[in-house]
């Protein structure tokens, strides 16, 4: 699949006049446990800025004031409130777990709960440290039919058993077969690929100006926002979110030595507006 502005224009469509916030999806983001509070804030910024209708964050209580200072549009609650966690998990169309989650016993408890409770209709995105928890939990049995994994090469090594030097396209496709049928893999590297079965898309945009903390947190937040609101082909939607993340960074790099993840999120609404016209 060629991933470019033409595909982006097919995915990012004009909003209908008779729509409302519920039309554009409910997203639950889980992460930002101490000392990684900024990760979930960057993910939430990207999810809201990319147009998700209702965004809720489960994080540590101490992280909520910082989150709301950056993003009053997102709702937030203490992840230790298990009743609220169960309630918001049940309501979500899309669940993103992992940015700043960590791998301690608290993180593992929340991760196991989400894995066991994610419903068949929900889209589950696993990112960051949750990928390492997933590797430890394999083999898994989950109800959801829509799983998206966003590992960098070392995380994919843990998940797949493939050393970085052995992560060819063919071997990666074979390794992906041990996951849920239809799983979408965003294999992050200097040549990021999006893979689902025999469907493969490779980015031709992006560069070293993206090599800074929080870039992956922003990417998975964008993916969450896109799949929540654009109900067409899931593979194409994930591919376009991934493409725009790097395409926007490439444009910003013309005037910046380093592109910060939050500047990508800030540019999203205007870029999406142009694509939808």
PDB file of C-alpha atoms in Angstrom:
ATOM      1  CA  UNK A   1       0.000   0.000   0.000  1.00  0.00           C
ATOM      2  CA  UNK A   2       1.229   3.494  -0.862  1.00  0.00           C
ATOM      3  CA  UNK A   3       0.798   5.783   2.122  1.00  0.00           C
ATOM      4  CA  UNK A   4       0.623   9.404   1.022  1.00  0.00           C
ATOM      5  CA  UNK A   5      -1.616  12.475   0.984  1.00  0.00           C
ATOM      6  CA  UNK A   6      -4.017  10.797  -1.449  1.00  0.00           C
ATOM      7  CA  UNK A   7      -4.708   8.012   1.024  1.00  0.00           C
ATOM      8  CA  UNK A   8      -4.892  10.569   3.846  1.00  0.00           C
ATOM      9  CA  UNK A   9      -7.626  12.468   1.965  1.00  0.00           C
ATOM     10  CA  UNK A  10      -9.660   9.260   1.702  1.00  0.00           C
ATOM     11  CA  UNK A  11      -9.443   8.664   5.461  1.00  0.00           C
ATOM     12  CA  UNK A  12      -9.687  12.215   6.823  1.00  0.00           C
ATOM     13  CA  UNK A  13     -13.157  13.183   5.637  1.00  0.00           C
ATOM     14  CA  UNK A  14     -15.357  16.216   6.192  1.00  0.00           C
ATOM     15  CA  UNK A  15     -17.543  16.047   9.294  1.00  0.00           C
ATOM     16  CA  UNK A  16     -21.293  15.710   8.878  1.00  0.00           C
ATOM     17  CA  UNK A  17     -23.493  18.551  10.115  1.00  0.00           C
ATOM     18  CA  UNK A  18     -25.746  16.215  12.104  1.00  0.00           C
ATOM     19  CA  UNK A  19     -22.937  14.731  14.231  1.00  0.00           C
ATOM     20  CA  UNK A  20     -21.963  15.188  17.884  1.00  0.00           C
ATOM     21  CA  UNK A  21     -19.066  14.281  20.191  1.00  0.00           C
ATOM     22  CA  UNK A  22     -20.334  10.732  20.562  1.00  0.00           C
ATOM     23  CA  UNK A  23     -20.049  10.335  16.786  1.00  0.00           C
ATOM     24  CA  UNK A  24     -16.283  10.675  16.979  1.00  0.00           C
ATOM     25  CA  UNK A  25     -15.602   7.983  19.539  1.00  0.00           C
ATOM     26  CA  UNK A  26     -14.895   7.441  23.198  1.00  0.00           C
ATOM     27  CA  UNK A  27     -11.234   6.796  23.978  1.00  0.00           C
ATOM     28  CA  UNK A  28      -9.760   5.583  27.261  1.00  0.00           C
ATOM     29  CA  UNK A  29      -6.030   6.106  27.747  1.00  0.00           C
ATOM     30  CA  UNK A  30      -4.216   4.320  30.575  1.00  0.00           C
ATOM     31  CA  UNK A  31      -0.716   5.175  31.767  1.00  0.00           C
ATOM     32  CA  UNK A  32       1.441   7.984  33.104  1.00  0.00           C
ATOM     33  CA  UNK A  33       2.384   6.229  36.340  1.00  0.00           C
ATOM     34  CA  UNK A  34       5.200   7.820  38.347  1.00  0.00           C
ATOM     35  CA  UNK A  35       7.746   8.896  37.105  1.00  0.00           C
ATOM     36  CA  UNK A  36       6.378   8.848  33.548  1.00  0.00           C
ATOM     37  CA  UNK A  37       3.486  11.288  33.875  1.00  0.00           C
ATOM     38  CA  UNK A  38       4.363  13.264  30.761  1.00  0.00           C
ATOM     39  CA  UNK A  39       3.936  10.272  28.460  1.00  0.00           C
ATOM     40  CA  UNK A  40       0.182   9.950  28.922  1.00  0.00           C
ATOM     41  CA  UNK A  41      -0.240  13.741  28.706  1.00  0.00           C
ATOM     42  CA  UNK A  42       1.405  13.732  25.267  1.00  0.00           C
ATOM     43  CA  UNK A  43      -0.762  10.796  24.184  1.00  0.00           C
ATOM     44  CA  UNK A  44      -3.903  12.560  25.384  1.00  0.00           C
ATOM     45  CA  UNK A  45      -2.936  15.776  23.594  1.00  0.00           C
ATOM     46  CA  UNK A  46      -2.536  13.856  20.343  1.00  0.00           C
ATOM     47  CA  UNK A  47      -5.831  11.997  20.804  1.00  0.00           C
ATOM     48  CA  UNK A  48      -7.823  15.180  21.460  1.00  0.00           C
ATOM     49  CA  UNK A  49      -6.066  17.240  18.773  1.00  0.00           C
ATOM     50  CA  UNK A  50      -6.671  14.532  16.181  1.00  0.00           C
ATOM     51  CA  UNK A  51     -10.404  14.791  16.796  1.00  0.00           C
ATOM     52  CA  UNK A  52     -11.601  12.027  19.128  1.00  0.00           C
ATOM     53  CA  UNK A  53     -14.969  12.975  20.582  1.00  0.00           C
ATOM     54  CA  UNK A  54     -14.554  12.026  24.244  1.00  0.00           C
ATOM     55  CA  UNK A  55     -11.158  11.346  25.803  1.00  0.00           C
ATOM     56  CA  UNK A  56     -10.690   9.986  29.318  1.00  0.00           C
ATOM     57  CA  UNK A  57      -7.370   9.283  31.038  1.00  0.00           C
ATOM     58  CA  UNK A  58      -6.726   6.797  33.821  1.00  0.00           C
ATOM     59  CA  UNK A  59      -3.509   7.849  35.525  1.00  0.00           C
ATOM     60  CA  UNK A  60      -2.065   8.510  38.967  1.00  0.00           C
ATOM     61  CA  UNK A  61      -4.002  11.050  40.993  1.00  0.00           C
ATOM     62  CA  UNK A  62      -0.929  13.295  41.360  1.00  0.00           C
ATOM     63  CA  UNK A  63      -0.637  13.510  37.574  1.00  0.00           C
ATOM     64  CA  UNK A  64      -4.168  14.820  36.982  1.00  0.00           C
ATOM     65  CA  UNK A  65      -3.503  18.540  37.765  1.00  0.00           C
ATOM     66  CA  UNK A  66      -0.609  18.571  35.253  1.00  0.00           C
ATOM     67  CA  UNK A  67      -2.777  16.826  32.666  1.00  0.00           C
ATOM     68  CA  UNK A  68      -5.616  19.312  33.094  1.00  0.00           C
ATOM     69  CA  UNK A  69      -3.206  22.259  32.959  1.00  0.00           C
ATOM     70  CA  UNK A  70      -2.189  21.091  29.465  1.00  0.00           C
ATOM     71  CA  UNK A  71      -5.527  19.697  28.362  1.00  0.00           C
ATOM     72  CA  UNK A  72      -8.751  20.676  30.129  1.00  0.00           C
ATOM     73  CA  UNK A  73     -10.688  18.970  27.321  1.00  0.00           C
ATOM     74  CA  UNK A  74      -9.791  15.508  28.633  1.00  0.00           C
ATOM     75  CA  UNK A  75     -11.492  13.854  31.583  1.00  0.00           C
ATOM     76  CA  UNK A  76      -9.271  12.071  34.093  1.00  0.00           C
ATOM     77  CA  UNK A  77      -9.498   9.814  37.131  1.00  0.00           C
ATOM     78  CA  UNK A  78      -7.270   7.907  39.528  1.00  0.00           C
ATOM     79  CA  UNK A  79      -6.491   4.483  38.056  1.00  0.00           C
ATOM     80  CA  UNK A  80      -6.703   2.978  41.566  1.00  0.00           C
ATOM     81  CA  UNK A  81     -10.457   3.610  41.561  1.00  0.00           C
ATOM     82  CA  UNK A  82     -11.336   0.191  40.173  1.00  0.00           C
ATOM     83  CA  UNK A  83     -15.042   0.987  39.889  1.00  0.00           C
ATOM     84  CA  UNK A  84     -14.342   4.006  37.687  1.00  0.00           C
ATOM     85  CA  UNK A  85     -11.796   2.022  35.704  1.00  0.00           C
ATOM     86  CA  UNK A  86     -14.292  -0.752  34.998  1.00  0.00           C
ATOM     87  CA  UNK A  87     -17.031   1.762  34.137  1.00  0.00           C
ATOM     88  CA  UNK A  88     -14.887   3.757  31.721  1.00  0.00           C
ATOM     89  CA  UNK A  89     -13.391   0.652  30.167  1.00  0.00           C
ATOM     90  CA  UNK A  90     -16.868  -0.679  29.418  1.00  0.00           C
ATOM     91  CA  UNK A  91     -17.903   2.617  27.746  1.00  0.00           C
ATOM     92  CA  UNK A  92     -14.843   3.017  25.536  1.00  0.00           C
ATOM     93  CA  UNK A  93     -14.759   2.402  21.795  1.00  0.00           C
ATOM     94  CA  UNK A  94     -10.955   2.528  21.830  1.00  0.00           C
ATOM     95  CA  UNK A  95      -8.577   1.646  24.665  1.00  0.00           C
ATOM     96  CA  UNK A  96      -4.921   2.695  24.603  1.00  0.00           C
ATOM     97  CA  UNK A  97      -2.707   1.244  27.313  1.00  0.00           C
ATOM     98  CA  UNK A  98       1.015   1.682  27.800  1.00  0.00           C
ATOM     99  CA  UNK A  99       2.368   5.240  27.531  1.00  0.00           C
ATOM    100  CA  UNK A 100       4.230   5.773  30.807  1.00  0.00           C
ATOM    101  CA  UNK A 101       2.608   2.706  32.355  1.00  0.00           C
ATOM    102  CA  UNK A 102       5.786   1.142  33.711  1.00  0.00           C
ATOM    103  CA  UNK A 103       6.203  -2.509  34.585  1.00  0.00           C
ATOM    104  CA  UNK A 104       5.750  -2.682  38.359  1.00  0.00           C
ATOM    105  CA  UNK A 105       3.089  -4.716  40.152  1.00  0.00           C
ATOM    106  CA  UNK A 106       0.509  -1.900  39.929  1.00  0.00           C
ATOM    107  CA  UNK A 107       1.034  -1.596  36.183  1.00  0.00           C
ATOM    108  CA  UNK A 108       0.780  -5.359  35.719  1.00  0.00           C
ATOM    109  CA  UNK A 109      -2.462  -5.500  37.728  1.00  0.00           C
ATOM    110  CA  UNK A 110      -4.085  -2.811  35.557  1.00  0.00           C
ATOM    111  CA  UNK A 111      -2.763  -4.366  32.361  1.00  0.00           C
ATOM    112  CA  UNK A 112      -4.105  -7.820  33.256  1.00  0.00           C
ATOM    113  CA  UNK A 113      -7.497  -6.285  34.092  1.00  0.00           C
ATOM    114  CA  UNK A 114      -7.704  -4.488  30.747  1.00  0.00           C
ATOM    115  CA  UNK A 115      -6.603  -7.571  28.841  1.00  0.00           C
ATOM    116  CA  UNK A 116      -9.287  -9.684  30.512  1.00  0.00           C
ATOM    117  CA  UNK A 117     -12.099  -7.113  30.219  1.00  0.00           C
ATOM    118  CA  UNK A 118     -11.575  -5.546  26.770  1.00  0.00           C
ATOM    119  CA  UNK A 119     -14.749  -6.308  24.826  1.00  0.00           C
ATOM    120  CA  UNK A 120     -15.153  -7.889  21.404  1.00  0.00           C
ATOM    121  CA  UNK A 121     -16.238  -4.627  19.748  1.00  0.00           C
ATOM    122  CA  UNK A 122     -13.424  -2.513  21.195  1.00  0.00           C
ATOM    123  CA  UNK A 123     -10.169  -1.519  19.546  1.00  0.00           C
ATOM    124  CA  UNK A 124      -7.232  -2.225  21.877  1.00  0.00           C
ATOM    125  CA  UNK A 125      -3.937  -0.405  21.272  1.00  0.00           C
ATOM    126  CA  UNK A 126      -0.906  -1.685  23.183  1.00  0.00           C
ATOM    127  CA  UNK A 127       2.109   0.626  23.373  1.00  0.00           C
ATOM    128  CA  UNK A 128       5.258   1.279  25.381  1.00  0.00           C
ATOM    129  CA  UNK A 129       5.834  -0.708  28.550  1.00  0.00           C
ATOM    130  CA  UNK A 130       2.520  -2.529  28.078  1.00  0.00           C
ATOM    131  CA  UNK A 131       4.198  -4.290  25.139  1.00  0.00           C
ATOM    132  CA  UNK A 132       6.745  -5.764  27.542  1.00  0.00           C
ATOM    133  CA  UNK A 133       3.939  -6.855  29.864  1.00  0.00           C
ATOM    134  CA  UNK A 134       2.222  -8.416  26.859  1.00  0.00           C
ATOM    135  CA  UNK A 135       5.406 -10.319  25.992  1.00  0.00           C
ATOM    136  CA  UNK A 136       5.493 -11.715  29.534  1.00  0.00           C
ATOM    137  CA  UNK A 137       1.814 -12.701  29.343  1.00  0.00           C
ATOM    138  CA  UNK A 138       2.033 -14.629  26.049  1.00  0.00           C
ATOM    139  CA  UNK A 139       0.231 -16.677  24.939  1.00  0.00           C
ATOM    140  CA  UNK A 140      -2.914 -14.642  25.548  1.00  0.00           C
ATOM    141  CA  UNK A 141      -6.636 -15.105  25.070  1.00  0.00           C
ATOM    142  CA  UNK A 142      -8.595 -11.884  24.585  1.00  0.00           C
ATOM    143  CA  UNK A 143     -12.133 -11.077  23.493  1.00  0.00           C
ATOM    144  CA  UNK A 144     -11.439  -8.071  21.296  1.00  0.00           C
ATOM    145  CA  UNK A 145     -11.233  -8.635  17.526  1.00  0.00           C
ATOM    146  CA  UNK A 146      -9.194  -5.475  16.964  1.00  0.00           C
ATOM    147  CA  UNK A 147      -5.642  -5.401  18.317  1.00  0.00           C
ATOM    148  CA  UNK A 148      -3.017  -2.793  17.370  1.00  0.00           C
ATOM    149  CA  UNK A 149       0.616  -3.129  18.500  1.00  0.00           C
ATOM    150  CA  UNK A 150       3.075  -0.222  18.236  1.00  0.00           C
ATOM    151  CA  UNK A 151       6.535  -1.536  19.186  1.00  0.00           C
ATOM    152  CA  UNK A 152       9.957  -0.173  18.388  1.00  0.00           C
ATOM    153  CA  UNK A 153      12.534  -2.773  17.371  1.00  0.00           C
ATOM    154  CA  UNK A 154      13.614  -3.825  20.877  1.00  0.00           C
ATOM    155  CA  UNK A 155      10.003  -4.185  22.037  1.00  0.00           C
ATOM    156  CA  UNK A 156       9.227  -6.255  18.955  1.00  0.00           C
ATOM    157  CA  UNK A 157      12.250  -8.435  19.750  1.00  0.00           C
ATOM    158  CA  UNK A 158      10.709  -9.236  23.146  1.00  0.00           C
ATOM    159  CA  UNK A 159       7.266  -9.817  21.669  1.00  0.00           C
ATOM    160  CA  UNK A 160       8.253 -11.847  18.626  1.00  0.00           C
ATOM    161  CA  UNK A 161      11.464 -13.539  19.724  1.00  0.00           C
ATOM    162  CA  UNK A 162      13.174 -12.087  16.647  1.00  0.00           C
ATOM    163  CA  UNK A 163      16.536 -10.417  17.205  1.00  0.00           C
ATOM    164  CA  UNK A 164      16.669  -6.956  15.653  1.00  0.00           C
ATOM    165  CA  UNK A 165      19.010  -8.232  12.923  1.00  0.00           C
ATOM    166  CA  UNK A 166      16.441 -10.905  12.017  1.00  0.00           C
ATOM    167  CA  UNK A 167      13.406  -8.624  11.788  1.00  0.00           C
ATOM    168  CA  UNK A 168      12.865  -8.971   8.068  1.00  0.00           C
ATOM    169  CA  UNK A 169       9.405  -8.363   6.635  1.00  0.00           C
ATOM    170  CA  UNK A 170       8.826 -12.076   5.992  1.00  0.00           C
ATOM    171  CA  UNK A 171       9.887 -13.178   9.484  1.00  0.00           C
ATOM    172  CA  UNK A 172       7.913 -10.365  11.096  1.00  0.00           C
ATOM    173  CA  UNK A 173       4.776 -11.405   9.209  1.00  0.00           C
ATOM    174  CA  UNK A 174       5.267 -14.984  10.367  1.00  0.00           C
ATOM    175  CA  UNK A 175       5.773 -13.885  13.985  1.00  0.00           C
ATOM    176  CA  UNK A 176       2.624 -11.768  13.820  1.00  0.00           C
ATOM    177  CA  UNK A 177       0.586 -14.914  13.168  1.00  0.00           C
ATOM    178  CA  UNK A 178       0.853 -15.943  16.835  1.00  0.00           C
ATOM    179  CA  UNK A 179      -1.269 -12.942  17.791  1.00  0.00           C
ATOM    180  CA  UNK A 180      -4.963 -12.379  17.229  1.00  0.00           C
ATOM    181  CA  UNK A 181      -5.965 -12.838  13.595  1.00  0.00           C
ATOM    182  CA  UNK A 182      -6.049  -9.406  11.947  1.00  0.00           C
ATOM    183  CA  UNK A 183      -3.645  -7.783  14.426  1.00  0.00           C
ATOM    184  CA  UNK A 184      -2.134  -4.587  13.035  1.00  0.00           C
ATOM    185  CA  UNK A 185       1.554  -4.023  13.712  1.00  0.00           C
ATOM    186  CA  UNK A 186       3.147  -0.584  13.562  1.00  0.00           C
ATOM    187  CA  UNK A 187       6.792  -1.626  13.468  1.00  0.00           C
ATOM    188  CA  UNK A 188       8.612   1.564  14.405  1.00  0.00           C
ATOM    189  CA  UNK A 189      12.120   2.199  13.062  1.00  0.00           C
ATOM    190  CA  UNK A 190      13.856   4.615  10.697  1.00  0.00           C
ATOM    191  CA  UNK A 191      11.718   2.901   8.036  1.00  0.00           C
ATOM    192  CA  UNK A 192       8.462   2.326   9.909  1.00  0.00           C
ATOM    193  CA  UNK A 193       6.170  -0.333   8.450  1.00  0.00           C
ATOM    194  CA  UNK A 194       2.479  -0.983   9.052  1.00  0.00           C
ATOM    195  CA  UNK A 195       1.622  -4.665   8.664  1.00  0.00           C
ATOM    196  CA  UNK A 196      -1.583  -6.690   8.784  1.00  0.00           C
ATOM    197  CA  UNK A 197      -1.296 -10.140   7.251  1.00  0.00           C
ATOM    198  CA  UNK A 198      -0.248  -9.636   3.634  1.00  0.00           C
ATOM    199  CA  UNK A 199      -1.007  -5.905   3.709  1.00  0.00           C
ATOM    200  CA  UNK A 200       2.131  -3.816   4.115  1.00  0.00           C
ATOM    201  CA  UNK A 201       2.690  -0.076   4.052  1.00  0.00           C
ATOM    202  CA  UNK A 202       6.064   1.605   4.515  1.00  0.00           C
ATOM    203  CA  UNK A 203       6.696   5.234   5.384  1.00  0.00           C
ATOM    204  CA  UNK A 204       8.809   7.345   3.046  1.00  0.00           C
ATOM    205  CA  UNK A 205       8.666  10.412   5.291  1.00  0.00           C
ATOM    206  CA  UNK A 206      10.247  11.250   8.638  1.00  0.00           C
ATOM    207  CA  UNK A 207      13.800  11.549   9.864  1.00  0.00           C
ATOM    208  CA  UNK A 208      16.235  12.003  12.773  1.00  0.00           C
ATOM    209  CA  UNK A 209      14.574  15.253  13.857  1.00  0.00           C
ATOM    210  CA  UNK A 210      11.956  12.975  15.440  1.00  0.00           C
ATOM    211  CA  UNK A 211      14.472  11.259  17.711  1.00  0.00           C
ATOM    212  CA  UNK A 212      13.267  12.690  20.999  1.00  0.00           C
ATOM    213  CA  UNK A 213      11.321  11.442  24.004  1.00  0.00           C
ATOM    214  CA  UNK A 214       7.558  11.338  23.654  1.00  0.00           C
ATOM    215  CA  UNK A 215       7.428  10.786  19.895  1.00  0.00           C
ATOM    216  CA  UNK A 216       5.945   7.311  20.296  1.00  0.00           C
ATOM    217  CA  UNK A 217       3.474   8.538  22.905  1.00  0.00           C
ATOM    218  CA  UNK A 218       2.203  11.095  20.414  1.00  0.00           C
ATOM    219  CA  UNK A 219       1.991   8.533  17.615  1.00  0.00           C
ATOM    220  CA  UNK A 220      -0.130   6.068  19.581  1.00  0.00           C
ATOM    221  CA  UNK A 221      -2.380   8.933  20.728  1.00  0.00           C
ATOM    222  CA  UNK A 222      -2.897   9.937  17.097  1.00  0.00           C
ATOM    223  CA  UNK A 223      -3.700   6.347  16.144  1.00  0.00           C
ATOM    224  CA  UNK A 224      -6.257   6.193  18.978  1.00  0.00           C
ATOM    225  CA  UNK A 225      -7.891   9.438  17.841  1.00  0.00           C
ATOM    226  CA  UNK A 226      -8.030   8.363  14.213  1.00  0.00           C
ATOM    227  CA  UNK A 227      -9.467   4.874  14.725  1.00  0.00           C
ATOM    228  CA  UNK A 228     -12.053   6.273  17.160  1.00  0.00           C
ATOM    229  CA  UNK A 229     -13.590   8.619  14.593  1.00  0.00           C
ATOM    230  CA  UNK A 230     -12.846   7.236  11.139  1.00  0.00           C
ATOM    231  CA  UNK A 231     -14.857   4.054  10.818  1.00  0.00           C
ATOM    232  CA  UNK A 232     -13.630   2.801   7.446  1.00  0.00           C
ATOM    233  CA  UNK A 233     -10.744   0.444   6.736  1.00  0.00           C
ATOM    234  CA  UNK A 234      -8.867   0.024  10.020  1.00  0.00           C
ATOM    235  CA  UNK A 235      -5.522  -0.741   8.380  1.00  0.00           C
ATOM    236  CA  UNK A 236      -5.708   2.361   6.183  1.00  0.00           C
ATOM    237  CA  UNK A 237      -6.707   4.521   9.149  1.00  0.00           C
ATOM    238  CA  UNK A 238      -3.743   3.329  11.237  1.00  0.00           C
ATOM    239  CA  UNK A 239      -1.451   3.799   8.249  1.00  0.00           C
ATOM    240  CA  UNK A 240      -2.625   7.381   7.677  1.00  0.00           C
ATOM    241  CA  UNK A 241      -2.237   8.334  11.349  1.00  0.00           C
ATOM    242  CA  UNK A 242       1.311   6.955  11.281  1.00  0.00           C
ATOM    243  CA  UNK A 243       2.057   8.714   8.007  1.00  0.00           C
ATOM    244  CA  UNK A 244       0.787  12.111   9.184  1.00  0.00           C
ATOM    245  CA  UNK A 245       2.821  11.850  12.385  1.00  0.00           C
ATOM    246  CA  UNK A 246       6.011  11.749  10.282  1.00  0.00           C
ATOM    247  CA  UNK A 247       4.794  13.962   7.433  1.00  0.00           C
ATOM    248  CA  UNK A 248       3.955  16.787   9.846  1.00  0.00           C
ATOM    249  CA  UNK A 249       7.330  16.342  11.553  1.00  0.00           C
ATOM    250  CA  UNK A 250       9.072  16.498   8.184  1.00  0.00           C
ATOM    251  CA  UNK A 251       7.337  19.772   7.344  1.00  0.00           C
ATOM    252  CA  UNK A 252       8.150  21.256  10.759  1.00  0.00           C
ATOM    253  CA  UNK A 253      11.797  20.168  10.419  1.00  0.00           C
ATOM    254  CA  UNK A 254      12.281  22.706   7.643  1.00  0.00           C
ATOM    255  CA  UNK A 255      12.437  25.343  10.359  1.00  0.00           C
ATOM    256  CA  UNK A 256      13.429  23.265  13.403  1.00  0.00           C
ATOM    257  CA  UNK A 257      16.522  21.191  14.206  1.00  0.00           C
ATOM    258  CA  UNK A 258      14.465  19.002  16.560  1.00  0.00           C
ATOM    259  CA  UNK A 259      10.703  18.546  16.238  1.00  0.00           C
ATOM    260  CA  UNK A 260       8.975  18.199  19.597  1.00  0.00           C
ATOM    261  CA  UNK A 261       6.083  15.737  19.839  1.00  0.00           C
ATOM    262  CA  UNK A 262       3.718  18.380  21.212  1.00  0.00           C
ATOM    263  CA  UNK A 263       4.303  20.580  18.153  1.00  0.00           C
ATOM    264  CA  UNK A 264       3.066  17.724  15.940  1.00  0.00           C
ATOM    265  CA  UNK A 265      -0.133  17.546  17.993  1.00  0.00           C
ATOM    266  CA  UNK A 266      -0.564  21.316  17.814  1.00  0.00           C
ATOM    267  CA  UNK A 267      -0.348  21.217  14.005  1.00  0.00           C
ATOM    268  CA  UNK A 268      -2.877  18.395  13.594  1.00  0.00           C
ATOM    269  CA  UNK A 269      -6.220  20.280  13.453  1.00  0.00           C
ATOM    270  CA  UNK A 270      -5.132  22.583  10.615  1.00  0.00           C
ATOM    271  CA  UNK A 271      -3.502  19.789   8.629  1.00  0.00           C
ATOM    272  CA  UNK A 272      -6.602  17.599   8.986  1.00  0.00           C
ATOM    273  CA  UNK A 273      -8.803  20.495   7.915  1.00  0.00           C
ATOM    274  CA  UNK A 274      -6.839  20.890   4.686  1.00  0.00           C
ATOM    275  CA  UNK A 275      -6.994  17.165   3.971  1.00  0.00           C
ATOM    276  CA  UNK A 276     -10.768  17.063   4.456  1.00  0.00           C
ATOM    277  CA  UNK A 277     -11.519  19.846   1.978  1.00  0.00           C
TER     278      UNK A 277
END
